Every structure is written in C-alpha cells, then in structure tokens.
mmCIF file of C-alpha atoms in Angstrom:
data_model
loop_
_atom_site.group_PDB
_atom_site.id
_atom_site.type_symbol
_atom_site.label_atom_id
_atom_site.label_comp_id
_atom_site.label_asym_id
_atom_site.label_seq_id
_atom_site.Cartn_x
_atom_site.Cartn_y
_atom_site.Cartn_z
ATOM 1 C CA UNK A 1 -17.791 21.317 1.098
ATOM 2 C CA UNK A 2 -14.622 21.311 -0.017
ATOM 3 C CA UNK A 3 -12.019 18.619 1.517
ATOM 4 C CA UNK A 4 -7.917 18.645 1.779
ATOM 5 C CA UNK A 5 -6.030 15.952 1.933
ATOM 6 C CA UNK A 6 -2.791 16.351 3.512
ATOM 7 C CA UNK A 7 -0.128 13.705 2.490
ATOM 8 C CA UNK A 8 3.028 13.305 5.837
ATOM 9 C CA UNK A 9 6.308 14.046 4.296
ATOM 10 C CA UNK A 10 9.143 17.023 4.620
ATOM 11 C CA UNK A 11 9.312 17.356 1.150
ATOM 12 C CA UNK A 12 8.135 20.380 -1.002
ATOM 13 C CA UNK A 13 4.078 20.829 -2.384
ATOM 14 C CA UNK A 14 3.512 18.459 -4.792
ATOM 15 C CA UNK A 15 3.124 19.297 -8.311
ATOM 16 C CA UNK A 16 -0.138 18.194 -10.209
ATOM 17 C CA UNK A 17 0.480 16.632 -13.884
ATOM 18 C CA UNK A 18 -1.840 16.234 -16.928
ATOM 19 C CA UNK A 19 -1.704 13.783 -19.303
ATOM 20 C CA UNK A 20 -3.389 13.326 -22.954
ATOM 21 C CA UNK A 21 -5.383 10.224 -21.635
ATOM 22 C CA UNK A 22 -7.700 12.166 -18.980
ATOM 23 C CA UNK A 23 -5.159 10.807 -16.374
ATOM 24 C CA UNK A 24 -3.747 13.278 -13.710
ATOM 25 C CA UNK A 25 -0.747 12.301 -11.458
ATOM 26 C CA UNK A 26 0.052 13.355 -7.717
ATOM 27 C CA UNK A 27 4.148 13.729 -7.817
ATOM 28 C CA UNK A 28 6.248 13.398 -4.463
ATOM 29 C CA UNK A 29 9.779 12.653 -3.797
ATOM 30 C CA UNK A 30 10.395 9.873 -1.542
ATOM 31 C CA UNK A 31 10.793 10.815 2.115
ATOM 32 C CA UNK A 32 14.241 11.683 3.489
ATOM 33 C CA UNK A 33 14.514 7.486 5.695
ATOM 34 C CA UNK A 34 13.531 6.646 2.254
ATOM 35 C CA UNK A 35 9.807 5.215 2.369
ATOM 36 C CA UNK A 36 7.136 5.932 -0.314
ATOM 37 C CA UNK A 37 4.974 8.380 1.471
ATOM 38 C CA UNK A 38 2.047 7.654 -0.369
ATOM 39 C CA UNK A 39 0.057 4.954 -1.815
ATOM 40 C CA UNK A 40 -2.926 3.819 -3.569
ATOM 41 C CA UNK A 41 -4.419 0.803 -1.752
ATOM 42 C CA UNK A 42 -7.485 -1.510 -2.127
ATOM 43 C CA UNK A 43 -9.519 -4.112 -0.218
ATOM 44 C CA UNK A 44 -10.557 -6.033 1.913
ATOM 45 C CA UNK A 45 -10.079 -9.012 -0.535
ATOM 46 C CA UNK A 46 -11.693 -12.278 1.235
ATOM 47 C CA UNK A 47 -8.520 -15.252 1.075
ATOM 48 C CA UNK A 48 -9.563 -18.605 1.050
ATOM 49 C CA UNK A 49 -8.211 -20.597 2.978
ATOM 50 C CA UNK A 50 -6.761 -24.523 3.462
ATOM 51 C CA UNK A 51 -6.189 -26.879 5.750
ATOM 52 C CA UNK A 52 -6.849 -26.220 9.324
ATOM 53 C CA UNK A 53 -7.819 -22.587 8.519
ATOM 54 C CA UNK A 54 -3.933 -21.815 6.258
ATOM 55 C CA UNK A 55 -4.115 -18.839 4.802
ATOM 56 C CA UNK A 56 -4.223 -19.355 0.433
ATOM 57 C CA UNK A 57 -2.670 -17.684 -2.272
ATOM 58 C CA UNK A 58 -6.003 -16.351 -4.211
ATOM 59 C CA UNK A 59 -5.086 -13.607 -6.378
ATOM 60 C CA UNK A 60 -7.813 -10.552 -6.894
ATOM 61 C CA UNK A 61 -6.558 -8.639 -9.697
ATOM 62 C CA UNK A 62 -4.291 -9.418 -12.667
ATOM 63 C CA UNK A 63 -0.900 -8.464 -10.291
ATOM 64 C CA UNK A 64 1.274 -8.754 -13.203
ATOM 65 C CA UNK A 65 -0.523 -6.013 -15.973
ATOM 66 C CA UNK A 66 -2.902 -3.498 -13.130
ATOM 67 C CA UNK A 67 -2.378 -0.370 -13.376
ATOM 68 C CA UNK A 68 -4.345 1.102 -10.852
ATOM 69 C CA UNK A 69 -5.261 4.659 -10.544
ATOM 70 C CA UNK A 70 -7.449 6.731 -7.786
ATOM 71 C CA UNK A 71 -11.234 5.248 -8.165
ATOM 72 C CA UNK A 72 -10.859 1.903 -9.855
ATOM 73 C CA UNK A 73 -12.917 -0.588 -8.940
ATOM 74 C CA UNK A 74 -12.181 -3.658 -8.093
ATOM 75 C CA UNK A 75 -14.676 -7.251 -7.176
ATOM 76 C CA UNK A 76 -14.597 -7.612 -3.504
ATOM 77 C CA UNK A 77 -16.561 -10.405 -1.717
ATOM 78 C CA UNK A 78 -16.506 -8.410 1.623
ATOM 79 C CA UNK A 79 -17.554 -4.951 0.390
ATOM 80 C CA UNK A 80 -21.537 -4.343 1.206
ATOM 81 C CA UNK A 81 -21.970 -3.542 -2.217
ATOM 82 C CA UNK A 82 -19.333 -5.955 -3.796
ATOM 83 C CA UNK A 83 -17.013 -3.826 -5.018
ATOM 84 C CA UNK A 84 -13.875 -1.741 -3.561
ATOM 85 C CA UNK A 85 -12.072 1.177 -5.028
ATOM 86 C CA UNK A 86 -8.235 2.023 -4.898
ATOM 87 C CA UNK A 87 -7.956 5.325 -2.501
ATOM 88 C CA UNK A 88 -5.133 7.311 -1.395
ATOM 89 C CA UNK A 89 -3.300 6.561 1.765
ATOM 90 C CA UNK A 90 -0.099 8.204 2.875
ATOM 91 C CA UNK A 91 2.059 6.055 5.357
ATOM 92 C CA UNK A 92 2.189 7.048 9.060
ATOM 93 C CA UNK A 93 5.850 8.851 10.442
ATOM 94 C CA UNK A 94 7.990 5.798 10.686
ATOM 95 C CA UNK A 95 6.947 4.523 7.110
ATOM 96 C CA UNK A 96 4.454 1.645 7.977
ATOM 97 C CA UNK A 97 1.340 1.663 5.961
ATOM 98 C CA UNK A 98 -1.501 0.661 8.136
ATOM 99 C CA UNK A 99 -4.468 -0.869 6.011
ATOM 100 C CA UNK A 100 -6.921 -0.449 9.399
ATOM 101 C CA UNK A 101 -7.844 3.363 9.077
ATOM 102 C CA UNK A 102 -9.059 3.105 5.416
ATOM 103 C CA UNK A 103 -10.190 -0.702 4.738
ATOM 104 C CA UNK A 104 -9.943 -2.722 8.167
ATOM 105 C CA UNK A 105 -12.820 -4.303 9.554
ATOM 106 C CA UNK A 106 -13.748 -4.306 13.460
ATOM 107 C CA UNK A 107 -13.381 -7.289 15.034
ATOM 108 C CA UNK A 108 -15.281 -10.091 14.468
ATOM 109 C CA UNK A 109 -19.098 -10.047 16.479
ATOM 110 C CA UNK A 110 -18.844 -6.157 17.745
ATOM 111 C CA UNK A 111 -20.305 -4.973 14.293
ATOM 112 C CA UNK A 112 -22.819 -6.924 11.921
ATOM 113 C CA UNK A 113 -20.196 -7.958 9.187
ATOM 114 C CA UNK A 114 -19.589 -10.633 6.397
ATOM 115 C CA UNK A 115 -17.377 -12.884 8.119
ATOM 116 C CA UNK A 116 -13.813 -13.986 6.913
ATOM 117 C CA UNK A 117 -10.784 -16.018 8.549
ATOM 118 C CA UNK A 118 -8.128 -14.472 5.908
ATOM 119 C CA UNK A 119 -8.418 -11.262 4.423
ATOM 120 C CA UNK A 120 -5.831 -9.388 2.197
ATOM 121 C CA UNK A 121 -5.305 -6.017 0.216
ATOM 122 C CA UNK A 122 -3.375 -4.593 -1.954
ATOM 123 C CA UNK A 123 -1.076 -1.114 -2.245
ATOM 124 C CA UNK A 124 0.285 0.178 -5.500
ATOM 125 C CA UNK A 125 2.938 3.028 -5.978
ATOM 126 C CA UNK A 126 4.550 4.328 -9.203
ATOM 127 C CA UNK A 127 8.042 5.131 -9.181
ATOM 128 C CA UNK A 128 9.731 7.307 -11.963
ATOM 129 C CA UNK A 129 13.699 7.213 -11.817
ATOM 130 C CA UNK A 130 16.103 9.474 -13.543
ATOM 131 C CA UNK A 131 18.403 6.310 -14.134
ATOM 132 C CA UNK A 132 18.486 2.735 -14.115
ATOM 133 C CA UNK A 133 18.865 2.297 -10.087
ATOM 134 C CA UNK A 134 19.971 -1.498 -8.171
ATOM 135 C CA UNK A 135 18.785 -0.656 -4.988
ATOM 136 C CA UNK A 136 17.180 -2.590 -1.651
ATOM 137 C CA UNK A 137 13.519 -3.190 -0.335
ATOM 138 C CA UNK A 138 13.636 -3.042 3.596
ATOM 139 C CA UNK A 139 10.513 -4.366 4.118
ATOM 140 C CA UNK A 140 8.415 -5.983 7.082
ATOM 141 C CA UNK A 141 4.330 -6.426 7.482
ATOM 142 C CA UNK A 142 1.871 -8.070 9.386
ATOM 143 C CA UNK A 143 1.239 -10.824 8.190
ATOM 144 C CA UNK A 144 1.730 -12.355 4.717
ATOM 145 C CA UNK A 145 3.393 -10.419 2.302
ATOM 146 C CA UNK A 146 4.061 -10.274 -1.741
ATOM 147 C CA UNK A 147 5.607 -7.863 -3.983
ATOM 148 C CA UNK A 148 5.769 -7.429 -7.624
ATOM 149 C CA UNK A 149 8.332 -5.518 -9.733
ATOM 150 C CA UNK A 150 7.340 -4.001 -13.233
ATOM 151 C CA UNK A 151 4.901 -7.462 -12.981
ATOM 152 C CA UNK A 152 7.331 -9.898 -12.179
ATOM 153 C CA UNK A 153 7.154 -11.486 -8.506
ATOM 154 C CA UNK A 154 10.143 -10.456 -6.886
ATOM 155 C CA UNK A 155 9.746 -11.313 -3.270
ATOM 156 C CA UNK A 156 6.930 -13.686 -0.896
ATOM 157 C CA UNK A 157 6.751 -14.394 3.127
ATOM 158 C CA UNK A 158 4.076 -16.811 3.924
ATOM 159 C CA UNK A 159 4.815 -16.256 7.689
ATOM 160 C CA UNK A 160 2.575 -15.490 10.490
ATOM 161 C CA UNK A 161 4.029 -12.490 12.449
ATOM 162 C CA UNK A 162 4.076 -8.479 13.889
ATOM 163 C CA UNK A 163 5.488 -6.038 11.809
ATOM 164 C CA UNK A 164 8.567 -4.431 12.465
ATOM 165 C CA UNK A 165 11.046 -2.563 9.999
ATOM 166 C CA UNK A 166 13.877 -4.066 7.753
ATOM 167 C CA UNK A 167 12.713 -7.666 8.781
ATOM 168 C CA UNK A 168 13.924 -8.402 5.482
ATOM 169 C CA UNK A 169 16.115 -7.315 2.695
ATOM 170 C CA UNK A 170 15.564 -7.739 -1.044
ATOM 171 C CA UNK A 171 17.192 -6.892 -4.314
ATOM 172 C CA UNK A 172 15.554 -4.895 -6.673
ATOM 173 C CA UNK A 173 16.457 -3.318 -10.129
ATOM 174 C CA UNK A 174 14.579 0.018 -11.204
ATOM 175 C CA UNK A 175 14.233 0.611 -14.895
ATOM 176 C CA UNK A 176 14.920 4.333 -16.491
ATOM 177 C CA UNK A 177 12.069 6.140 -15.965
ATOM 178 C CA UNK A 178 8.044 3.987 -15.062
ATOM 179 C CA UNK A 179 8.327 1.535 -12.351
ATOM 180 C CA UNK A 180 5.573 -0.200 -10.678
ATOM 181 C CA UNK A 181 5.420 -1.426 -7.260
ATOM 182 C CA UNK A 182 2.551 -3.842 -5.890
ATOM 183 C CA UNK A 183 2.468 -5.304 -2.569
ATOM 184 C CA UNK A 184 0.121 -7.723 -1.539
ATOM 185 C CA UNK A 185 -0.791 -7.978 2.663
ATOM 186 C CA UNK A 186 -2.738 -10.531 4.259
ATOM 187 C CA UNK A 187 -3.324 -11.645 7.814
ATOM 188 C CA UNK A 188 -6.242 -13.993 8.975
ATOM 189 C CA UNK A 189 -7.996 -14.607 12.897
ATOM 190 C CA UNK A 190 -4.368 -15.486 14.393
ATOM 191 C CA UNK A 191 -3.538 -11.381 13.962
ATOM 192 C CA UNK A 192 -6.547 -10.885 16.296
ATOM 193 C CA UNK A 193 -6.009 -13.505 18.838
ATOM 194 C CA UNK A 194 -2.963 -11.902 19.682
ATOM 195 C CA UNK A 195 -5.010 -8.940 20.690
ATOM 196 C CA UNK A 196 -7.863 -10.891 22.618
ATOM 197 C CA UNK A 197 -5.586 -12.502 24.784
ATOM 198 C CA UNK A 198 -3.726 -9.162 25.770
ATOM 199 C CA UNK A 199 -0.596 -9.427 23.548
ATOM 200 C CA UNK A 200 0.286 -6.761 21.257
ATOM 201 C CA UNK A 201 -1.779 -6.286 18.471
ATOM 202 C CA UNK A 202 -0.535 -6.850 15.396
ATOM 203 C CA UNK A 203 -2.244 -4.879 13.074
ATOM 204 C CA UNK A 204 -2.616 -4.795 9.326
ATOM 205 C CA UNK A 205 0.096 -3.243 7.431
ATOM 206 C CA UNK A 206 3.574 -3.160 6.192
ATOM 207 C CA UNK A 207 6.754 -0.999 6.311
ATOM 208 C CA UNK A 208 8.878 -0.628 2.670
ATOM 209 C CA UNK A 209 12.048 1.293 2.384
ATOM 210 C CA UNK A 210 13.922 2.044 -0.769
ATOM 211 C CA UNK A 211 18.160 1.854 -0.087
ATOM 212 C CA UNK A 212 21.252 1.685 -1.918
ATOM 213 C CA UNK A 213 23.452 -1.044 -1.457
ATOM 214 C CA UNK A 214 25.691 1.040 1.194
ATOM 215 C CA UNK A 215 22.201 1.989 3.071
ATOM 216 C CA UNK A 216 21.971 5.505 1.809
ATOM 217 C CA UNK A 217 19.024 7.250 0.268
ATOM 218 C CA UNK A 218 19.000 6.819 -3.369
ATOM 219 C CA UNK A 219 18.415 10.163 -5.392
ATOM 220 C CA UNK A 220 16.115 10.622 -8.179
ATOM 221 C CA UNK A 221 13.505 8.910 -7.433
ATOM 222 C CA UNK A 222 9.264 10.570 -7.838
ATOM 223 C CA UNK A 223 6.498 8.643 -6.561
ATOM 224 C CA UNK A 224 3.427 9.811 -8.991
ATOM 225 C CA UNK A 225 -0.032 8.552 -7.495
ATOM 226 C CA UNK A 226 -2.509 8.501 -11.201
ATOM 227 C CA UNK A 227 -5.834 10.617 -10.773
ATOM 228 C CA UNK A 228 -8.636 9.369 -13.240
ATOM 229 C CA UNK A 229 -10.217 13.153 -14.980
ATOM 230 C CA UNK A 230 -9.231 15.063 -11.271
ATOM 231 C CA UNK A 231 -13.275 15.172 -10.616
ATOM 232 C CA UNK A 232 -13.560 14.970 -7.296
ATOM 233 C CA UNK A 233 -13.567 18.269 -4.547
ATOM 234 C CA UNK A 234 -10.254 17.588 -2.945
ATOM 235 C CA UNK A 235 -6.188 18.501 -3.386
ATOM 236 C CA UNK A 236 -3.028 16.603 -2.070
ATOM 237 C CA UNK A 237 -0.500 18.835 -0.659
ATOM 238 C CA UNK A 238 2.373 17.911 1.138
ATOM 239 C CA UNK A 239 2.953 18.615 4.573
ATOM 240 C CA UNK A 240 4.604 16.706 8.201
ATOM 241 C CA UNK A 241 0.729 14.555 8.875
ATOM 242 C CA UNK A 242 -2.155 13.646 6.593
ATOM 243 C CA UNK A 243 -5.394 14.587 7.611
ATOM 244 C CA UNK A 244 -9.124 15.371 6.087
ATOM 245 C CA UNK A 245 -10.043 19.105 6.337
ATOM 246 C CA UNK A 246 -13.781 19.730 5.947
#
C-alpha cells in the first residue's frame, strides 16, 4: 500500500531533485516564523552518565563530518536490534520538534525496555542559501542541547529544563550555498519526574528559529532533506499538518 507523507508548512509542493550520486533531495523553503519545517532525526542514543546520575557528553556519530541522509544507520545501544536509522520528521505548528512520536520511549516499567537514565538524539537539516547570510538561532529544548555549524560547535546548554521558544539567542554565519545544521538533544529521569509528580511534562524536543539581526525572516533560504536511491513507496508534499496516509 502506498503511504503519503505530509510535511506542516504554508509553503508551495516541494520539488524532488536528482543527483549523479543516487542521492535524491526533498526541497522546502523555511516556514513564514522562520523554523525549519523538516528534519532528519535519529536515536535514542544511550548517554552515560557521571556523578550522582549527571548527564555526559558521549558523542554517537562523527558530529563534525556526518552527512546524514533518509535510511542511514547508525549504532544504537537502545534499539532492539542495535541499530537506528535517520527518518523524516517535520516540526509541529509552533516550530518545536518533538523527538517522542518517532524515537521516544514509554516510561520506564509500563513497557519491557532496555533501561537508561540519559538518553539523547540527534536532528540534521541542510540549508542551501542564495548568499552568504549572518543571521540568529532562537533556540530552546528540553533538556541538554548542542549545535554544530558546517562541523564546527557553535553553541552548548548543559542545563536541566522545559522547553520554551527563543530561550536563547546565538550568532550564526551561513556560507553561499551547502550549510549543515546538527543539533544534539538529551534529557535523562529528571524530564520524567516532573511528570510523575503532576508537573508539566517536559518532553523531548527543541524549538530552532532562523532570524536576521532586526528579527525578520531572512530570504533565500531551502531546506533540502537527502533521499538515498528514492526506493521506498512514499512522497513528501507540503501541506498545513504532517500525517501518514495508508
């Protein structure tokens, strides 16, 4: 049976691009609040951890080279058959990507499951640019957070806390045409005791923006999502929600 995937965004249909290399790529602007409204992502990734249960810094891929595309596999410690593949995931209306709906576990002792304290995962999006561009990340997440810039580090928060939007503000310089974006999100047990004890969850996620200085949308600016040989039985086409169609 045939499936559709619908990615959320006001834009026009996305075109569908070829390359020499067996690659195809998924091409979107970005939204018109300026988020990226699609992603590849992959995990869980189990974090070790230090301490009296802190959260480490373990990295699962090589952050600074990847270049992921739709179906890569990656080592994963808390996948059943101890792997995990990068898959599409569009971000939800207000521009947070939540990890839960594609790679979140239940909570602990309701399912059998490999346990973890710390888990992380990864989202990847490709950004072509009609010009060299110094814009701002907005950017918030539940809980720890890293980003990488064409493979350098550009931006860390080790803290503990509930996503919102624009919790903080970084710098960023986009190169003439390929740019690649990687963001790293972990959170550990102290996400979920916030939702045992009746507090408001705090999920598994982040929200990323792309300004100008002055806070206006920047212009010129494709998000391409790479395909590896377009063999699967679905499409991406753009519309306001993402679903799967059987």
């Amino acid at each position: 049976m045939r499936k559709v995937f619908y990615i959320m965004t006001s834009l026009t249909v996305s075109a569908l691009f070829f390359i020499n290399t067996g690659m195809a790529e998924e091409v979107i602007g970005l939204t018109d609040s300026g988020h990226i409204p699609f992603w590849l992502i992959a995990g869980p990734f189990d974090q070790s951890t230090t301490g009296f249960g802190q959260a480490g810094d373990e990295s699962f891929i090589n952050e600074s080279e990847i270049a992921p595309f739709e179906g890569k596999r990656e080592k994963s410690s808390l996948s059943e058959n101890g792997e995990v593949r990068w898959q599409i995931q569009s971000a939800c209306n207000d521009g947070y990507l939540d990890f839960n709906p594609g790679i979140g576990h239940v909570k602990p002792g309701s399912s059998p499951e490999k346990l973890w304290y710390a888990r992380d995962a990864y989202a990847s999006a490709e950004l072509f640019c009609e010009r060299e561009m110094n814009v701002r990340l907005l950017v918030g997440s539940n809980s720890r957070m890293k980003i990488w810039l064409n493979g350098a580090e550009i931006y860390t928060s080790d803290r503990e806390r509930g996503a919102t939007a624009d919790q903080d503000t970084i710098a960023a310089n986009l190169l003439k045409g390929e740019n690649r974006l990687l963001v790293r999100v972990g959170n550990s047990h102290n996400n979920l005791i916030v939702d045992w004890f009746g507090g408001t969850p705090w999920g598994w996620g982040f929200y990323l923006k792309i300004v100008n200085a002055d806070l206006t949308i920047p212009e010129g600016i494709q998000v391409r999502i790479p395909i590896k040989n377009k063999n699967y039985s679905y499409d991406l086409q753009s519309t306001f929600f993402f679903k799967k169609k059987g």
